[in-house]
Amino acid sequence: MIRLDGIGAQHGKQILFVGASAAVHRGERVGLVGPNGSGKSTLFRYVMKLEQPDEGQVSVDRGVTIGYFHQDVGEMQGRPSVTEVMDGAGPVSKVAAELRELEHALADPARADELEALVERFGEVQARYDQLGGYALESRAREILGGLGFSPEMMDGDVGALSGGWKMRVALARVLLARPDAMLLDEPSNHLDLESLIWLEGFLKAYDGALLMTSHDWEFMNRVCTRILEIDGGELTDFAGNYEFYEAQRAQNEKQAQAAYERQQAMLAKEIAFIERFKARASHAAQVQSRVKKLDKIEKVEPPKRRVHVAFEFKPAPRSGEDVARLAKVDKGYGARAIYQGFDLLVRRRERWCVLGVNGAGKSTLLKLVAQAAAPDQGEVTLGASVKLGYFAQHAMDVLDGTRSVWDTLADAFPRASVGSLRSLAGCFGFSGDEIEKQVRVLSGGEKARLVLAVMLYDPPNFLVLDEPTNHLDIGTKEMLIEALRGFEGTLLLVSHDRHFLAALTNRVLELTPEGPVPYGGGYTEYVARTGREAPGLRA
C-alpha cells in the first residue's frame, strides 16, 4: 500500500536518508523507531506528500485513503467535540453539516416562507445521511471519544474549552472514526491516561488496515506492532516481530557485528605484523608482496554503530524521617463535587507508590495535596522530618523561561556547580554539544520535560512526587530515568500511564475507586496479578 524506494534526504548538514527503501502492506502494524531527529516525522510527511525527499520515490497505491495523526492539531473551537470528530469522517460529514444547517433553518421563524422547500430538502438529506450510515456514525464517534476518556458533557461541550492534551484526543478520534485504509500515527500515546491507552491498544489490534506508528511507550508499541522499521544512520532496517523482539535482535546484531569486526582486526594485525617483520628480507619478498595485495583487496568491516546510553546517577540524598507524608481526615472537592472525604494516607520512607484511577478520580489532586501545591478543604497534610520534596507537575514545563538557553537554565539553578558537572548533567538528559545553547522557547515538549527533570534531580530531593514524568520522553531517556530511579534511595509517589515505568519502579499501589481509596501491598505487577486488570475501570 505504501512504498519507499531509494529515498535520500539531507537537512542542512544532517543526512536523514541514504537510499532507504521499505514497504507497508495491508493488515501490517508497523512501529517506526529511531533516535530523536532521525527522520520519523519527516517520513510521515513524505507519505502525506507534504514534503518530497531529495532522491527516490514515495508512492501510495491508487485509491488508498490515509488518516494522519500528528502533534500539531491546529485550531478547534465553536462546536461540540463529537461534531468535530464526525467532521473528519469523509463525505458523510458534509451531509451531516448540511443536515444541521437545515435543522436550524426549520427552527428559524424568519424562514417560515421557505418551509415547504426546506422540509423537502431535509427529507432528501436525511435519507442520504441514513444511507451513508450517519446515525450509526454519531454513536461510533461517541464510543471512540468514550474510549479516549471523554465524559458525555465533554463530548457535547465546546471543543475550544478543552486543553491542548484533550484536543489531541479529539484529533486522534477523527482519524480512528474515519477508519481509512492506512493510518499514520505520530505519538498517539502522548496525553493519554492508562485506561485510554489500553482502549486504544485494543482498537488498533482490531484495525484491519495498514498502520505505521511511532510511540515513546515501550509496552504500547510492543503489544500493538507486529513489525518494527528502524531508522538509523540514514538506513531503514526491517525487524519481523514486536518491539521486544526488535530489542533482542538488535542487541544480537550488534554483538555479531562487533565479533566480526574484532576477528578482522585481529587478522589484519597479524598480517601487518608479518609484513613489517619480513619486508626488508629478500627471501620473504614474494610472501610479503602477496600479503600486501591480499590486504588491499579485503573489504574492511566497519566498526559497529553503537547506541550511546548515558547514565544519570543521583548524588546521595539526605535521609528523611521514617514517616514521609501523612494525610489525616482530608476532604477535597471542586464545586459540588467531592474528590476526597475523610481520606487517610501514610507514605513511609523508601516506599514507591503509584496512584491509579479513572479520569477525574483525583490522581493529580492527591499529588498536589502532598506537594502542598493545593490545600485540603478539611483535614491535614503534613510532611515528615527532614523531607526534601521534588515535585514534577504535568505543566512543570510552563514555568521555564523561554528567553533563556538550556545552559542558562542549569547555571541559574546551580550557580556554584562546576562547568564540567553541569555539562555532564545536560548530556545525561540529551543536551550534548551545541544543543546546550538552544533557547527554551524552541525546545520540544520532550526536551522541556528533560530539562525540568535535570534541574529537579541534580540536587536530589529525598521525596519525589511525579505527575506523568514520562510524557514526551523518548524510550532511551525513559530507560535512563528508570535506571536512575531504581538507584534512588528516597521515596516515590507517582502517576504515570506507562506500564513499563510503573512495573519497573513501584512497590505500593493506591487505587482511587468510587467507594474510596484502596491500597495494595506490592507494586504495579502484583496489582495486575491480583486484580486481573491493568487499570481501574477495565473489566477483570
mmCIF file of C-alpha atoms in Angstrom, residues 223-422:
data_model
loop_
_atom_site.group_PDB
_atom_site.id
_atom_site.type_symbol
_atom_site.label_atom_id
_atom_site.label_comp_id
_atom_site.label_asym_id
_atom_site.label_seq_id
_atom_site.Cartn_x
_atom_site.Cartn_y
_atom_site.Cartn_z
ATOM 1 C CA ARG A 223 1.637 -5.021 22.171
ATOM 2 C CA VAL A 224 0.315 -3.281 19.062
ATOM 3 C CA CYS A 225 3.090 -3.698 16.490
ATOM 4 C CA THR A 226 3.930 -6.925 14.671
ATOM 5 C CA ARG A 227 6.841 -5.436 12.737
ATOM 6 C CA ILE A 228 9.454 -2.772 13.501
ATOM 7 C CA LEU A 229 11.058 -0.425 10.982
ATOM 8 C CA GLU A 230 14.188 1.232 12.319
ATOM 9 C CA ILE A 231 15.726 4.463 11.025
ATOM 10 C CA ASP A 232 19.410 4.543 11.877
ATOM 11 C CA GLY A 233 22.244 6.285 10.084
ATOM 12 C CA GLY A 234 20.049 7.116 7.094
ATOM 13 C CA GLU A 235 19.015 3.497 6.518
ATOM 14 C CA LEU A 236 15.736 1.647 7.060
ATOM 15 C CA THR A 237 16.083 -1.794 8.649
ATOM 16 C CA ASP A 238 13.190 -4.253 8.976
ATOM 17 C CA PHE A 239 12.569 -6.464 12.029
ATOM 18 C CA ALA A 240 9.759 -9.017 11.723
ATOM 19 C CA GLY A 241 8.397 -9.011 15.256
ATOM 20 C CA ASN A 242 7.228 -6.798 18.106
ATOM 21 C CA TYR A 243 9.324 -4.228 19.957
ATOM 22 C CA GLU A 244 10.716 -6.769 22.431
ATOM 23 C CA PHE A 245 11.885 -8.944 19.522
ATOM 24 C CA TYR A 246 13.436 -5.882 17.874
ATOM 25 C CA GLU A 247 15.421 -5.000 21.014
ATOM 26 C CA ALA A 248 16.718 -8.575 21.362
ATOM 27 C CA GLN A 249 17.523 -8.893 17.646
ATOM 28 C CA ARG A 250 19.253 -5.538 17.530
ATOM 29 C CA ALA A 251 21.416 -6.465 20.521
ATOM 30 C CA GLN A 252 22.304 -9.771 18.852
ATOM 31 C CA ASN A 253 23.137 -7.996 15.577
ATOM 32 C CA GLU A 254 25.387 -5.561 17.438
ATOM 33 C CA LYS A 255 27.142 -8.450 19.176
ATOM 34 C CA GLN A 256 27.698 -10.309 15.900
ATOM 35 C CA ALA A 257 28.912 -7.147 14.150
ATOM 36 C CA GLN A 258 31.354 -6.460 16.985
ATOM 37 C CA ALA A 259 32.650 -10.042 16.839
ATOM 38 C CA ALA A 260 33.124 -9.845 13.032
ATOM 39 C CA TYR A 261 34.938 -6.517 13.396
ATOM 40 C CA GLU A 262 37.225 -7.851 16.124
ATOM 41 C CA ARG A 263 38.028 -11.032 14.117
ATOM 42 C CA GLN A 264 39.019 -8.965 11.106
ATOM 43 C CA GLN A 265 41.053 -6.546 13.218
ATOM 44 C CA ALA A 266 42.947 -9.475 14.726
ATOM 45 C CA MET A 267 43.612 -10.945 11.269
ATOM 46 C CA LEU A 268 44.743 -7.565 9.911
ATOM 47 C CA ALA A 269 47.060 -7.032 12.878
ATOM 48 C CA LYS A 270 48.613 -10.466 12.282
ATOM 49 C CA GLU A 271 49.141 -9.811 8.563
ATOM 50 C CA ILE A 272 50.556 -6.325 9.146
ATOM 51 C CA ALA A 273 52.942 -7.687 11.798
ATOM 52 C CA PHE A 274 54.221 -10.296 9.286
ATOM 53 C CA ILE A 275 54.697 -7.619 6.602
ATOM 54 C CA GLU A 276 56.552 -5.289 8.994
ATOM 55 C CA ARG A 277 58.757 -8.110 10.232
ATOM 56 C CA PHE A 278 59.840 -9.515 6.860
ATOM 57 C CA LYS A 279 59.546 -6.578 4.409
ATOM 58 C CA ALA A 280 63.295 -5.980 4.477
ATOM 59 C CA ARG A 281 64.228 -9.631 3.768
ATOM 60 C CA ALA A 282 64.694 -10.597 0.146
ATOM 61 C CA SER A 283 63.932 -14.248 0.966
ATOM 62 C CA HIS A 284 60.366 -13.271 2.008
ATOM 63 C CA ALA A 285 59.720 -10.630 -0.671
ATOM 64 C CA ALA A 286 57.194 -12.753 -2.580
ATOM 65 C CA GLN A 287 55.265 -13.624 0.589
ATOM 66 C CA VAL A 288 55.251 -10.002 1.766
ATOM 67 C CA GLN A 289 54.038 -8.766 -1.633
ATOM 68 C CA SER A 290 51.338 -11.426 -1.697
ATOM 69 C CA ARG A 291 50.039 -10.385 1.701
ATOM 70 C CA VAL A 292 50.104 -6.671 0.809
ATOM 71 C CA LYS A 293 47.938 -7.419 -2.241
ATOM 72 C CA LYS A 294 45.644 -9.561 -0.111
ATOM 73 C CA LEU A 295 45.157 -6.695 2.366
ATOM 74 C CA ASP A 296 44.421 -4.238 -0.454
ATOM 75 C CA LYS A 297 41.615 -6.488 -1.736
ATOM 76 C CA ILE A 298 39.978 -7.162 1.624
ATOM 77 C CA GLU A 299 36.677 -5.350 2.156
ATOM 78 C CA LYS A 300 37.084 -3.702 5.515
ATOM 79 C CA VAL A 301 34.436 -4.383 8.165
ATOM 80 C CA GLU A 302 33.277 -1.093 9.645
ATOM 81 C CA PRO A 303 33.230 -0.786 13.440
ATOM 82 C CA PRO A 304 29.612 -1.377 14.544
ATOM 83 C CA LYS A 305 27.445 1.627 15.318
ATOM 84 C CA ARG A 306 26.586 1.648 18.984
ATOM 85 C CA ARG A 307 23.718 3.417 20.688
ATOM 86 C CA VAL A 308 25.197 5.586 23.381
ATOM 87 C CA HIS A 309 23.416 5.177 26.710
ATOM 88 C CA VAL A 310 24.294 7.966 29.117
ATOM 89 C CA ALA A 311 23.622 7.050 32.721
ATOM 90 C CA PHE A 312 22.494 9.528 35.350
ATOM 91 C CA GLU A 313 23.420 8.782 38.931
ATOM 92 C CA PHE A 314 21.831 10.527 41.881
ATOM 93 C CA LYS A 315 24.038 12.231 44.377
ATOM 94 C CA PRO A 316 23.282 10.806 47.819
ATOM 95 C CA ALA A 317 20.121 12.500 49.085
ATOM 96 C CA PRO A 318 19.787 13.462 52.736
ATOM 97 C CA ARG A 319 17.908 10.824 54.723
ATOM 98 C CA SER A 320 14.341 11.672 55.666
ATOM 99 C CA GLY A 321 12.421 10.530 58.707
ATOM 100 C CA GLU A 322 10.539 7.239 58.550
ATOM 101 C CA ASP A 323 7.166 8.978 58.072
ATOM 102 C CA VAL A 324 7.493 10.978 54.846
ATOM 103 C CA ALA A 325 3.948 12.269 54.225
ATOM 104 C CA ARG A 326 0.659 11.950 56.097
ATOM 105 C CA LEU A 327 -2.885 12.834 55.100
ATOM 106 C CA ALA A 328 -5.331 12.840 58.022
ATOM 107 C CA LYS A 329 -9.128 13.097 57.571
ATOM 108 C CA VAL A 330 -8.683 15.050 54.332
ATOM 109 C CA ASP A 331 -11.699 16.428 52.446
ATOM 110 C CA LYS A 332 -11.194 17.941 48.994
ATOM 111 C CA GLY A 333 -13.692 18.904 46.329
ATOM 112 C CA TYR A 334 -14.268 21.230 43.410
ATOM 113 C CA GLY A 335 -17.616 22.988 43.493
ATOM 114 C CA ALA A 336 -20.318 20.498 44.421
ATOM 115 C CA ARG A 337 -18.101 17.534 43.510
ATOM 116 C CA ALA A 338 -16.307 15.772 46.354
ATOM 117 C CA ILE A 339 -12.967 14.193 45.408
ATOM 118 C CA TYR A 340 -11.882 13.014 48.883
ATOM 119 C CA GLN A 341 -13.822 12.641 52.105
ATOM 120 C CA GLY A 342 -12.105 11.715 55.367
ATOM 121 C CA PHE A 343 -9.075 10.407 53.452
ATOM 122 C CA ASP A 344 -6.131 8.992 55.432
ATOM 123 C CA LEU A 345 -2.777 8.008 53.931
ATOM 124 C CA LEU A 346 0.702 7.436 55.315
ATOM 125 C CA VAL A 347 3.725 7.327 52.998
ATOM 126 C CA ARG A 348 6.824 5.853 54.617
ATOM 127 C CA ARG A 349 10.499 6.120 53.702
ATOM 128 C CA ARG A 350 11.666 4.036 50.700
ATOM 129 C CA GLU A 351 8.082 3.287 49.647
ATOM 130 C CA ARG A 352 7.328 3.744 45.941
ATOM 131 C CA TRP A 353 3.636 4.439 45.453
ATOM 132 C CA CYS A 354 1.812 4.682 42.152
ATOM 133 C CA VAL A 355 -1.687 6.178 42.121
ATOM 134 C CA LEU A 356 -4.232 4.621 39.759
ATOM 135 C CA GLY A 357 -7.753 5.772 38.957
ATOM 136 C CA VAL A 358 -10.084 6.671 36.128
ATOM 137 C CA ASN A 359 -10.236 10.207 34.728
ATOM 138 C CA GLY A 360 -11.419 12.613 37.397
ATOM 139 C CA ALA A 361 -10.747 10.213 40.269
ATOM 140 C CA GLY A 362 -8.316 12.700 41.827
ATOM 141 C CA LYS A 363 -4.835 11.375 40.976
ATOM 142 C CA SER A 364 -3.251 14.752 40.216
ATOM 143 C CA THR A 365 -5.219 16.340 43.073
ATOM 144 C CA LEU A 366 -3.643 13.887 45.531
ATOM 145 C CA LEU A 367 -0.160 14.699 44.274
ATOM 146 C CA LYS A 368 -0.880 18.441 44.551
ATOM 147 C CA LEU A 369 -2.078 17.975 48.132
ATOM 148 C CA VAL A 370 1.044 16.017 49.097
ATOM 149 C CA ALA A 371 3.313 18.519 47.324
ATOM 150 C CA GLN A 372 1.391 21.297 49.086
ATOM 151 C CA ALA A 373 0.534 22.873 45.736
ATOM 152 C CA ALA A 374 -3.125 22.681 46.820
ATOM 153 C CA ALA A 375 -4.749 22.891 50.248
ATOM 154 C CA PRO A 376 -7.356 20.472 51.612
ATOM 155 C CA ASP A 377 -10.848 21.773 52.402
ATOM 156 C CA GLN A 378 -10.688 19.915 55.724
ATOM 157 C CA GLY A 379 -8.071 17.805 57.473
ATOM 158 C CA GLU A 380 -4.287 17.992 57.450
ATOM 159 C CA VAL A 381 -1.473 17.191 55.053
ATOM 160 C CA THR A 382 1.966 17.130 56.670
ATOM 161 C CA LEU A 383 5.458 16.227 55.569
ATOM 162 C CA GLY A 384 7.774 14.334 57.898
ATOM 163 C CA ALA A 385 11.057 15.335 59.439
ATOM 164 C CA SER A 386 13.948 16.205 57.113
ATOM 165 C CA VAL A 387 11.819 15.707 53.996
ATOM 166 C CA LYS A 388 13.210 17.480 50.930
ATOM 167 C CA LEU A 389 10.498 17.368 48.264
ATOM 168 C CA GLY A 390 10.819 17.476 44.473
ATOM 169 C CA TYR A 391 7.564 17.909 42.554
ATOM 170 C CA PHE A 392 7.174 17.329 38.801
ATOM 171 C CA ALA A 393 3.734 18.604 37.766
ATOM 172 C CA GLN A 394 2.060 17.892 34.412
ATOM 173 C CA HIS A 395 2.567 21.539 33.478
ATOM 174 C CA ALA A 396 6.008 21.919 35.054
ATOM 175 C CA MET A 397 7.418 22.977 31.679
ATOM 176 C CA ASP A 398 5.306 26.148 31.737
ATOM 177 C CA VAL A 399 7.497 27.703 34.447
ATOM 178 C CA LEU A 400 10.624 27.624 32.271
ATOM 179 C CA ASP A 401 11.877 30.993 30.989
ATOM 180 C CA GLY A 402 11.646 30.837 27.198
ATOM 181 C CA THR A 403 14.272 33.558 26.727
ATOM 182 C CA ARG A 404 16.994 31.557 28.496
ATOM 183 C CA SER A 405 19.090 28.784 26.947
ATOM 184 C CA VAL A 406 19.403 25.245 28.303
ATOM 185 C CA TRP A 407 22.809 26.164 29.710
ATOM 186 C CA ASP A 408 21.480 29.385 31.287
ATOM 187 C CA THR A 409 18.642 27.444 32.942
ATOM 188 C CA LEU A 410 21.043 24.944 34.522
ATOM 189 C CA ALA A 411 23.581 27.617 35.531
ATOM 190 C CA ASP A 412 20.841 29.804 37.049
ATOM 191 C CA ALA A 413 19.593 26.861 39.116
ATOM 192 C CA PHE A 414 23.070 25.814 40.299
ATOM 193 C CA PRO A 415 25.381 28.873 40.235
ATOM 194 C CA ARG A 416 28.044 27.157 42.350
ATOM 195 C CA ALA A 417 28.247 23.988 40.262
ATOM 196 C CA SER A 418 31.279 23.427 38.039
ATOM 197 C CA VAL A 419 31.005 23.759 34.270
ATOM 198 C CA GLY A 420 32.015 20.112 33.873
ATOM 199 C CA SER A 421 29.334 18.769 36.212
ATOM 200 C CA LEU A 422 26.597 20.829 34.533
#
